[in-house]
Short mmCIF file of C-alpha atoms in Angstrom, two decimals:
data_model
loop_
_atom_site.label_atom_id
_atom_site.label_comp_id
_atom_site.label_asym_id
_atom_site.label_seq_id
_atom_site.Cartn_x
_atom_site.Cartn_y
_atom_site.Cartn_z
CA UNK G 241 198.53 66.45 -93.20
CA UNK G 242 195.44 65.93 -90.82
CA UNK G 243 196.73 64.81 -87.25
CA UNK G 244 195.08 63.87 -83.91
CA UNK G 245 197.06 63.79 -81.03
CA UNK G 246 196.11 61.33 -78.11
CA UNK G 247 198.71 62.36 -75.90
CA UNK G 248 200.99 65.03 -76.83
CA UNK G 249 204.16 65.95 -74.37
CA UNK G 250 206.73 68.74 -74.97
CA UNK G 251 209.21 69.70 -71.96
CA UNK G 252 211.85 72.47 -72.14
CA UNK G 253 213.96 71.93 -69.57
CA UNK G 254 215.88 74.87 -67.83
CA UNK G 255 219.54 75.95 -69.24
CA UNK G 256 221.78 72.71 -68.69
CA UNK G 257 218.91 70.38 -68.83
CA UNK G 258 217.44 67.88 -70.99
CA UNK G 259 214.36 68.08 -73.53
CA UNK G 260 211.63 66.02 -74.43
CA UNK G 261 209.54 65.84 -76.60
CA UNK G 262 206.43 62.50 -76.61
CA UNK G 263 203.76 62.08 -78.98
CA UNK G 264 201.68 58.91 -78.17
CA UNK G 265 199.14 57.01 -80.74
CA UNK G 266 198.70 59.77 -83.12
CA UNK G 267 196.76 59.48 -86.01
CA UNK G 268 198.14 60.48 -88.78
CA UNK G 269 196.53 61.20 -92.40
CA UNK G 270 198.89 62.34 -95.61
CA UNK G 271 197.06 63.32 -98.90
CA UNK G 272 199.83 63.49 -101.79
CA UNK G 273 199.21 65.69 -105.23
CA UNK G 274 198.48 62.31 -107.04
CA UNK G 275 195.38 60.40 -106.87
CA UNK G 276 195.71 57.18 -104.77
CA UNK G 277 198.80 58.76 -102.36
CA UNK G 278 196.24 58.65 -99.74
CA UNK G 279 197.56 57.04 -96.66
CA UNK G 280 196.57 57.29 -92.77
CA UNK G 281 198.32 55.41 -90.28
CA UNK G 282 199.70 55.66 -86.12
CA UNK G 283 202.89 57.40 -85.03
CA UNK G 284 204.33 57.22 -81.49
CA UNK G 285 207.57 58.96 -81.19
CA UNK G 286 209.90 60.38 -78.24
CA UNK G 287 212.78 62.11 -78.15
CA UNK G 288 215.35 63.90 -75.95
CA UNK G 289 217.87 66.55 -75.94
CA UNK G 290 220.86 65.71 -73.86
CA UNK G 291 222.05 68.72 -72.34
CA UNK G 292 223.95 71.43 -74.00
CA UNK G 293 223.59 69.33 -77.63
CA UNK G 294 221.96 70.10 -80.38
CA UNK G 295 220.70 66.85 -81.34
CA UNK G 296 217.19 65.23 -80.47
CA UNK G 297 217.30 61.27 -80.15
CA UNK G 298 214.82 58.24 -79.39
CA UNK G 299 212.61 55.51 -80.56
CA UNK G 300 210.36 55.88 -83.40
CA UNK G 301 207.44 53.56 -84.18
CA UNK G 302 205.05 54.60 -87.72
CA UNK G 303 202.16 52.50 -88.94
CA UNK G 304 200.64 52.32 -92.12
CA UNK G 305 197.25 51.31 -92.26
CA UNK G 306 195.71 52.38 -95.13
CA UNK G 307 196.86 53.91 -98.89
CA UNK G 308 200.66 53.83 -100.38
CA UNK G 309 203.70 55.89 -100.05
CA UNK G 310 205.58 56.87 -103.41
CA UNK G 311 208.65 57.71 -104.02
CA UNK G 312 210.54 57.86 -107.53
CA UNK G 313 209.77 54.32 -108.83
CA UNK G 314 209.24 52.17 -105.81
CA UNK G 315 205.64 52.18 -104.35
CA UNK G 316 204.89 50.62 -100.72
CA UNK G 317 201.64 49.93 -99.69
CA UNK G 318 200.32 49.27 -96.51
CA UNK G 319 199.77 47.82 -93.79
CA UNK G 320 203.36 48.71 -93.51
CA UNK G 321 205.53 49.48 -89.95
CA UNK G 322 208.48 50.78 -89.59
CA UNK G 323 211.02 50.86 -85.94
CA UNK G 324 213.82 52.90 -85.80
CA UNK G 325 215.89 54.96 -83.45
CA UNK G 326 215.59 58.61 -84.43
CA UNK G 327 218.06 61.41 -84.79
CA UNK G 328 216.93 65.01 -85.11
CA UNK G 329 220.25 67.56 -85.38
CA UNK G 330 222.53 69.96 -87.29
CA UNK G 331 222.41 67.92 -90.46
CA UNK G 332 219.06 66.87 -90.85
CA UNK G 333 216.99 63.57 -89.88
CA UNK G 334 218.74 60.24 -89.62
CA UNK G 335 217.02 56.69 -88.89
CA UNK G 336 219.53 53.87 -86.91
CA UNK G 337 219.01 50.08 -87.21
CA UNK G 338 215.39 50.99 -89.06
CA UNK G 339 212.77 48.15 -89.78
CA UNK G 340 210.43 47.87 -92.21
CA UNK G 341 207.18 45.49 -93.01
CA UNK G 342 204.91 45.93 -95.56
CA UNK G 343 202.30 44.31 -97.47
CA UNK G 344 203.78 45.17 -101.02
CA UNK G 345 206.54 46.51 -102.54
CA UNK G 346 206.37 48.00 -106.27
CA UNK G 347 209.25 48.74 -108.38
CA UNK G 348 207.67 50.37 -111.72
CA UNK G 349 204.66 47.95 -113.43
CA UNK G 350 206.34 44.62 -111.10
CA UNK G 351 203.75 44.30 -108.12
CA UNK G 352 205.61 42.38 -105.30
CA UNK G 353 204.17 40.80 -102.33
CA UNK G 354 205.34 41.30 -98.83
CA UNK G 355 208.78 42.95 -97.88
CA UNK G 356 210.72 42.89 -94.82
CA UNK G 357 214.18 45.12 -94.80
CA UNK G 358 216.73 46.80 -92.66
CA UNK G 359 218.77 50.15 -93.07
CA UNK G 360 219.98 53.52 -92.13
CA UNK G 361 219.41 56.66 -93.05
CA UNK G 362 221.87 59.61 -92.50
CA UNK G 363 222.84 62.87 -94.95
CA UNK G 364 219.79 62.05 -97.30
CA UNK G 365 221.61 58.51 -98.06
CA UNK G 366 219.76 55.54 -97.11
CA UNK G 367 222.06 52.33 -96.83
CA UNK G 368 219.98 48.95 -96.88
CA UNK G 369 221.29 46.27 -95.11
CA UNK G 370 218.60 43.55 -96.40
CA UNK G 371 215.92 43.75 -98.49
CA UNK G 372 213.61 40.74 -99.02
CA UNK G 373 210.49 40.66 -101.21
CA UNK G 374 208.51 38.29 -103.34
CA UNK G 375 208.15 39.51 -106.95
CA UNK G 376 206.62 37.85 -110.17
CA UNK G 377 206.35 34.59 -107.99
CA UNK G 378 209.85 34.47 -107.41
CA UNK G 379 212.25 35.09 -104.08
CA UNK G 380 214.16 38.79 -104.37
CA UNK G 381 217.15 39.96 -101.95
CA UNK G 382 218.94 42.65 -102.09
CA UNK G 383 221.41 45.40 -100.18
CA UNK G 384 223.11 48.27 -101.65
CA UNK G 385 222.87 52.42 -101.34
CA UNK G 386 219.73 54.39 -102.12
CA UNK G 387 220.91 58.51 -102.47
CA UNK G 388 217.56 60.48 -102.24
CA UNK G 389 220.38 63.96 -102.99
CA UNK G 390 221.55 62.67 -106.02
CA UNK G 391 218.51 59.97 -107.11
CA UNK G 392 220.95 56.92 -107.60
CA UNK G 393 221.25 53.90 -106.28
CA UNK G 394 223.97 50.43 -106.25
CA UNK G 395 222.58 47.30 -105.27
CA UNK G 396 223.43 43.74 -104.86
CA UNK G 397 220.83 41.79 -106.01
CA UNK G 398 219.97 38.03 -105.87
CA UNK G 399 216.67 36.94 -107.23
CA UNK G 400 215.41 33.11 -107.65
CA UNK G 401 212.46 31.59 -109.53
CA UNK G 402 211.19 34.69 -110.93
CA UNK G 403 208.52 34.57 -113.39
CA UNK G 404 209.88 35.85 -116.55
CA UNK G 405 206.81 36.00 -118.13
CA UNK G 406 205.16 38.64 -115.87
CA UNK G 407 208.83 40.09 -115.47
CA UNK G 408 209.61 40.58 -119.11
CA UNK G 409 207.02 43.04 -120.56
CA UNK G 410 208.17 45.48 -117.62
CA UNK G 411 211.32 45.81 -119.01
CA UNK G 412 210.34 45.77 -122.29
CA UNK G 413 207.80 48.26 -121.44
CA UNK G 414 204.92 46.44 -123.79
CA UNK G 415 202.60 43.29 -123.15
CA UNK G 416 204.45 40.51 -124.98
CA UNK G 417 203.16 36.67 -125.35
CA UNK G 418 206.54 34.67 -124.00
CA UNK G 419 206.82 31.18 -122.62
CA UNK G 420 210.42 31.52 -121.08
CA UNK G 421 210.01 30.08 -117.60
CA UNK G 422 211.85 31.43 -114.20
CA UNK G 423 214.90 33.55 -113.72
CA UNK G 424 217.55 33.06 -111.33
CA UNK G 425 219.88 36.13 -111.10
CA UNK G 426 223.01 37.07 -108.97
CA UNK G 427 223.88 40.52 -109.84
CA UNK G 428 225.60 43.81 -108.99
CA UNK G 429 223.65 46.82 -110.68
CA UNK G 430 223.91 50.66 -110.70
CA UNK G 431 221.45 53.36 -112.05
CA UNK G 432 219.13 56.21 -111.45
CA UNK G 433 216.00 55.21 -109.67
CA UNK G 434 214.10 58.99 -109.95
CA UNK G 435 211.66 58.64 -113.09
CA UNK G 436 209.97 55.71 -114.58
CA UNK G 437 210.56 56.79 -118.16
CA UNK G 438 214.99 56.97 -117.35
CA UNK G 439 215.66 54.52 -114.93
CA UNK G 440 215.64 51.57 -117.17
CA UNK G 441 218.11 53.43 -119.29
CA UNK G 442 220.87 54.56 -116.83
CA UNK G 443 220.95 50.64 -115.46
CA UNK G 444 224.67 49.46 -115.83
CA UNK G 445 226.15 46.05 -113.88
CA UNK G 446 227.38 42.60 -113.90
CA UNK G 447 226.62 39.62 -112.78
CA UNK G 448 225.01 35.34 -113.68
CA UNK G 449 222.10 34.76 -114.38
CA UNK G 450 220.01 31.61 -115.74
CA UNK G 451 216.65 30.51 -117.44
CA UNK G 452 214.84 27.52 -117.02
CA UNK G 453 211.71 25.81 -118.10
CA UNK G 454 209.82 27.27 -120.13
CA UNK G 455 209.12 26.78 -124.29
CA UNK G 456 210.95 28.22 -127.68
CA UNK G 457 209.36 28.57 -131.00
CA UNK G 458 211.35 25.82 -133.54
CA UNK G 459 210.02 26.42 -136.70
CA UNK G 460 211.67 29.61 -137.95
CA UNK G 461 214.89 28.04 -136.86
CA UNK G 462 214.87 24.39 -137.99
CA UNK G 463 214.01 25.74 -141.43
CA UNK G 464 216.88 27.94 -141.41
CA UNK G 465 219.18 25.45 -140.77
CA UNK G 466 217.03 23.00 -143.22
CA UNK G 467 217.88 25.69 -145.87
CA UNK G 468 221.15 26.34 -145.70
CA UNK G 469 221.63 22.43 -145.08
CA UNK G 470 219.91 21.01 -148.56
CA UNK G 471 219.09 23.86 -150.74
CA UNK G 472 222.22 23.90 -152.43
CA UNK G 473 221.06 20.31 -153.53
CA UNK G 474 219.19 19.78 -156.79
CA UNK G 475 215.96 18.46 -155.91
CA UNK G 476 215.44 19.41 -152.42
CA UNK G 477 214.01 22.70 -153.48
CA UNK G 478 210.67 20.64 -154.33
CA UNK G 479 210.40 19.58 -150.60
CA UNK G 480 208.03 21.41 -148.50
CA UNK G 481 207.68 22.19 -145.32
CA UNK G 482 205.23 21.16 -142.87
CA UNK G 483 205.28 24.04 -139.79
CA UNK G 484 203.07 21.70 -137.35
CA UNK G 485 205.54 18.77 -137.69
CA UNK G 486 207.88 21.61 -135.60
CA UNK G 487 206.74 20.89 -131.78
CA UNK G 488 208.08 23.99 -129.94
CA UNK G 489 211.93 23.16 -128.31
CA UNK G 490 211.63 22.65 -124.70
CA UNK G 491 214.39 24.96 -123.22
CA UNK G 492 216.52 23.04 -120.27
CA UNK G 493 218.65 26.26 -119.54
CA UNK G 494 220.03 29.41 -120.62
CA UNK G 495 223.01 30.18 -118.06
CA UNK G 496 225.35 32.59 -118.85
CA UNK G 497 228.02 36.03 -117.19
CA UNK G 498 226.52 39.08 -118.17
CA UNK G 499 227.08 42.77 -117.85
CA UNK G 500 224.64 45.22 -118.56
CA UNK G 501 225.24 49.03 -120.47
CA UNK G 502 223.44 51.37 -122.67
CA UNK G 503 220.37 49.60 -122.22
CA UNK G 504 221.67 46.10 -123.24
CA UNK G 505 222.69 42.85 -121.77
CA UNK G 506 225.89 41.48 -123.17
CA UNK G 507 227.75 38.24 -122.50
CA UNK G 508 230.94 36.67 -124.06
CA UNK G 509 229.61 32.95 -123.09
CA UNK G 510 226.25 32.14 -123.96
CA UNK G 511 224.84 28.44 -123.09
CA UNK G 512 221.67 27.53 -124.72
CA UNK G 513 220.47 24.12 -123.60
CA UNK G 514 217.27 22.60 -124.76
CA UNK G 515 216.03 18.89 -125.68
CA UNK G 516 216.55 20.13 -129.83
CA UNK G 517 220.23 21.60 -129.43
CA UNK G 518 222.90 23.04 -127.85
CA UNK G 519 223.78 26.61 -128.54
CA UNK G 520 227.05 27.91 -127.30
CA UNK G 521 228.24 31.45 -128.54
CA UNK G 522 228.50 35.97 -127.60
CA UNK G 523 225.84 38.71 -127.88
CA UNK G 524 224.08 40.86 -126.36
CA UNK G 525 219.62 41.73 -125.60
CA UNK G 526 218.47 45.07 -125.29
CA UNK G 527 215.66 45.97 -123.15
CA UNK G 528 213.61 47.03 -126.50
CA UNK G 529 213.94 43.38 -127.12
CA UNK G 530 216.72 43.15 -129.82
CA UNK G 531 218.56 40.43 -130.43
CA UNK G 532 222.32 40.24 -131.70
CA UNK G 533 223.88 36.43 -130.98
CA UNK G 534 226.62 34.62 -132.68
CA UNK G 535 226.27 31.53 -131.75
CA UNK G 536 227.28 27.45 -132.39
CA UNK G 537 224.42 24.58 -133.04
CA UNK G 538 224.70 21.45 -132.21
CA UNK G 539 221.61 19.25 -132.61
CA UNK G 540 220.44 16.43 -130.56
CA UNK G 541 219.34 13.23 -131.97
CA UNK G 542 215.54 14.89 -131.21
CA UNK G 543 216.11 18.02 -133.19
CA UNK G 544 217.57 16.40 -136.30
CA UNK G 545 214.56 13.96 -136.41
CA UNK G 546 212.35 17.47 -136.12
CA UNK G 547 214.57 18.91 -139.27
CA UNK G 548 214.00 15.67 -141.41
CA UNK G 549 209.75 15.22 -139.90
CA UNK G 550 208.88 19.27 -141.32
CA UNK G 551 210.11 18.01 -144.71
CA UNK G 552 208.38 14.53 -143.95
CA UNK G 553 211.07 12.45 -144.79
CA UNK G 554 212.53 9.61 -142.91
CA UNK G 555 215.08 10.46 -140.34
CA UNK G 556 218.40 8.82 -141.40
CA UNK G 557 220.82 6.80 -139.24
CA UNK G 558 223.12 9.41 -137.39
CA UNK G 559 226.09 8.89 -136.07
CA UNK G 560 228.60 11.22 -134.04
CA UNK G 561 230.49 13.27 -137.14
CA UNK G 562 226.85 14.09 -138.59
CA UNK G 563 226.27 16.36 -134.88
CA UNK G 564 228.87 18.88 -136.64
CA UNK G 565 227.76 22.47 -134.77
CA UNK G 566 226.45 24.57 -137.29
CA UNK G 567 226.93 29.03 -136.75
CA UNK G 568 223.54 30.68 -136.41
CA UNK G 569 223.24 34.54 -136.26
CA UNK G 570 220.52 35.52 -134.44
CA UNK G 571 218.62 38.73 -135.02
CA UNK G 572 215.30 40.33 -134.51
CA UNK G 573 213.52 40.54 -131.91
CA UNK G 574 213.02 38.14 -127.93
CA UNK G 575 209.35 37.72 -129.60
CA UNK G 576 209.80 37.26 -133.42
CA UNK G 577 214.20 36.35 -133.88
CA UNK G 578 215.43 35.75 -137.03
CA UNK G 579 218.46 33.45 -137.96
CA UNK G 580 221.38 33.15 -140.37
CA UNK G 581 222.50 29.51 -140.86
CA UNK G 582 226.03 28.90 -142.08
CA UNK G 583 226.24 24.91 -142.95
CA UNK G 584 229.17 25.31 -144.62
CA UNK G 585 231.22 23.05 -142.45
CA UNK G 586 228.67 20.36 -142.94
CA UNK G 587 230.31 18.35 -145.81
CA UNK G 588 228.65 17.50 -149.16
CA UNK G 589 229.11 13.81 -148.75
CA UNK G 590 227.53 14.08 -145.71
CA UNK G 591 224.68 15.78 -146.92
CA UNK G 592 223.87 13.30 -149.58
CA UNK G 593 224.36 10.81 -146.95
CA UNK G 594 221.31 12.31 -145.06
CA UNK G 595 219.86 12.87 -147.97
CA UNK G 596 220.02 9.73 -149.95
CA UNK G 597 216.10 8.42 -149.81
CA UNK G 598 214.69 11.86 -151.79
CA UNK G 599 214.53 10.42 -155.26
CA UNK G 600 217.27 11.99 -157.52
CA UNK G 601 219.17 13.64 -155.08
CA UNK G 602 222.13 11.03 -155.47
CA UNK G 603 221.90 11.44 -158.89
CA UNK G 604 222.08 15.06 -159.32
CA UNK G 605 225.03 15.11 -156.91
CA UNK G 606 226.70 12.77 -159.09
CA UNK G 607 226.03 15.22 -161.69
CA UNK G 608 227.29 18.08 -159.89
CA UNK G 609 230.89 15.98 -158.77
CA UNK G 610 231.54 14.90 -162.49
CA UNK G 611 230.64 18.37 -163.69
CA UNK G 612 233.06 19.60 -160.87
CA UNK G 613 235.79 16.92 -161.83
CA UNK G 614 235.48 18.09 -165.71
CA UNK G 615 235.89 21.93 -164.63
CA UNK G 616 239.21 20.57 -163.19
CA UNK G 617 240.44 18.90 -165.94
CA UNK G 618 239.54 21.76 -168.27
CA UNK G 619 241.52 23.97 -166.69
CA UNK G 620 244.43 21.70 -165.96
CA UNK G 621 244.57 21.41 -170.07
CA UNK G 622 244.65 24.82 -170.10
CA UNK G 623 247.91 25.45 -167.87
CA UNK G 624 249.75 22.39 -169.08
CA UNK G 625 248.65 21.28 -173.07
CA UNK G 626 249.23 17.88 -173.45
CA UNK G 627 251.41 17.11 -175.77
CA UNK G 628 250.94 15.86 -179.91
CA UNK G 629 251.90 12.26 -178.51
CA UNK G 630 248.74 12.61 -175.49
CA UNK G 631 251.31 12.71 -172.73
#
């Protein structure tokens, strides 16, 4: 530490009386072990000892002109001020009804803009009043417990129109290409806040949160369902599939409860809403990513005309009992998800229905009921001969 002292002021009183202590404009310069953790600011602090106590108290007033201050996985760089009243005693330094400014706040790789917060500090545990901060172009608050002793922190966090583009690849820890629009989030959360390689991992909470805006790939999906749909047709295997007849699905809004363990986020009611479907269902993301949703389809008029366009086939007339909702398993990965289709509440009849303009289709259906009907009487004969007269 390199300081200059413009005016420097330290009384000791006689037995009985009070102390003071006054240092005026200093400058103040703090190299760190790491490069960057250069910083240099102002300092003008006083403080008095009432008599016979052991305790120093006053105002403090700290400027940050230049450089950043680090500590565990939050960055602040400056300018930055803070205001407090200071306590100087038996059990350490405390800060009372402190107030910060900066110009950013960093929380691992998210760069935030300009924070403004409130708190006290007392027995190495900082309690945080209000927090508020701009990051990945959205609006962040929070309050909670920050306990430098033990490196853990609760918070109460409520974030809106956060970019989940930029936010995602943090937490995944990898640059991804996503198109998933903003996050709103109000959520209680818990975790250790020392490292950047652990905190991630001891994260546990609970909370809402919602998506909005944004773009989902369709293809993989729509022929999935397309699959298990018509496959088990004769004749639709001939039909191929045209991928740039499968517009990506415009998502409306992913809203769902949530809580948040072992490095995943679960929930037990999961709404998907886009202009192709509905998706209603459980599951859980981890933060490497993974995917594990059950989940119920139903398709909008818009997303069955997409299923019938990739095989380039008219779109039939639909009417409410063809929107049965179809269970999709979702696996893999936010950036390449696979899916499971199971159609087989979708009836037959209905399928042939849809399906009734592909040349031979009806035919080979009726094929596949007579052959059906025949198996039945077979066996019937079987269990009950008919008799020498034919009844």
């Amino acid at each position: 530490m390199e300081l200059e002292l413009a005016r420097l002021v330290l009384a000791s009183a006689e037995e009985g009386a009070a102390g003071r202590i006054l240092v005026a404009d200093a400058t103040v310069a703090l190299r760190g072990r790491a490069p960057g953790e250069l910083a240099a600011g102002h300092l003008d602090l006083e403080l008095e000892r009432a008599p016979d106590a052991d305790t120093w108290s006053g105002p403090l007033q700290a400027e940050l002109d230049q450089g950043r201050v680090t500590s565990g996985i939050t960055r602040v760089t400056g300018p930055a001020r803070l205001e407090a009243g200071l306590r100087l005693g038996p059990e350490g330094l405390a800060l009372d009804g402190a107030r910060v400014q900066a110009a950013r706040l960093a929380v691992e790789r998210v760069d935030g803009g300009e924070v403004e917060g409130v708190f006290d500090l007392e027995g190495g545990v900082m309690r945080v009043a209000e927090l508020r901060t701009t990051w990945c172009g959205g609006s962040w608050q929070a309050a909670g417990t920050v306990d430098f002793g033990e490196r853990r922190f609760e918070a109460h966090v409520d974030a809106e129109g956060a970019d989940l583009d930029r936010l995602v690849p943090v937490v995944l820890q990898r640059d991804v290409e996503t198109d998933l629009g903003s996050l709103d989030l109000d959520g209680r959360f818990a975790g250790d806040w020392s490292e950047p390689e652990v905190w991630l991992g001891t994260l546990t909470g609970e909370g809402q949160l919602a998506m909005r805006g944004g773009n989902l790939p369709s293809f993989s999906l729509l022929r999935a369902v397309w699959e298990a749909l018509f496959l088990r047709i004769p004749g639709v295997e001939a039909l191929r599939l045209d991928r740039g007849r499968a517009a990506p699905t415009k998502l409306l809004e992913i809203r769902h409860p949530f809580t948040l363990s072992g490095s995943r986020i679960a929930t037990e009611a999961l709404r998907i809403e886009t202009d192709d479907y509905l998706a209603e269902g459980t599951g859980s993301l981890g933060f490497d990513g993974g995917l594990d949703l059950s989940t119920r389809v139903t398709f909008t008029t818009q997303g069955a005309r997409k299923v019938f366009s990739m095989a380039k086939l008219p779109l039939p007339t639909l009417g409410a009992e063809d929107f049965v909702p179809i269970a999709v398993a979702v696996g893999g990965t936010l950036t390449e998800p696979s899916f499971k289709v199971d159609a087989s509440r979708v009836s037959a009849r209905t399928l042939v229905r849809l399906l009734g303009g592909v040349e031979g289709v009806q035919r080979a259906m009726a094929g596949v009921v007579q052959g059906g009907v025949d198996a039945v009487r077979r066996g019937v004969d079987k269990v009950l001969p008919r008799s020498k007269t034919g009844r």
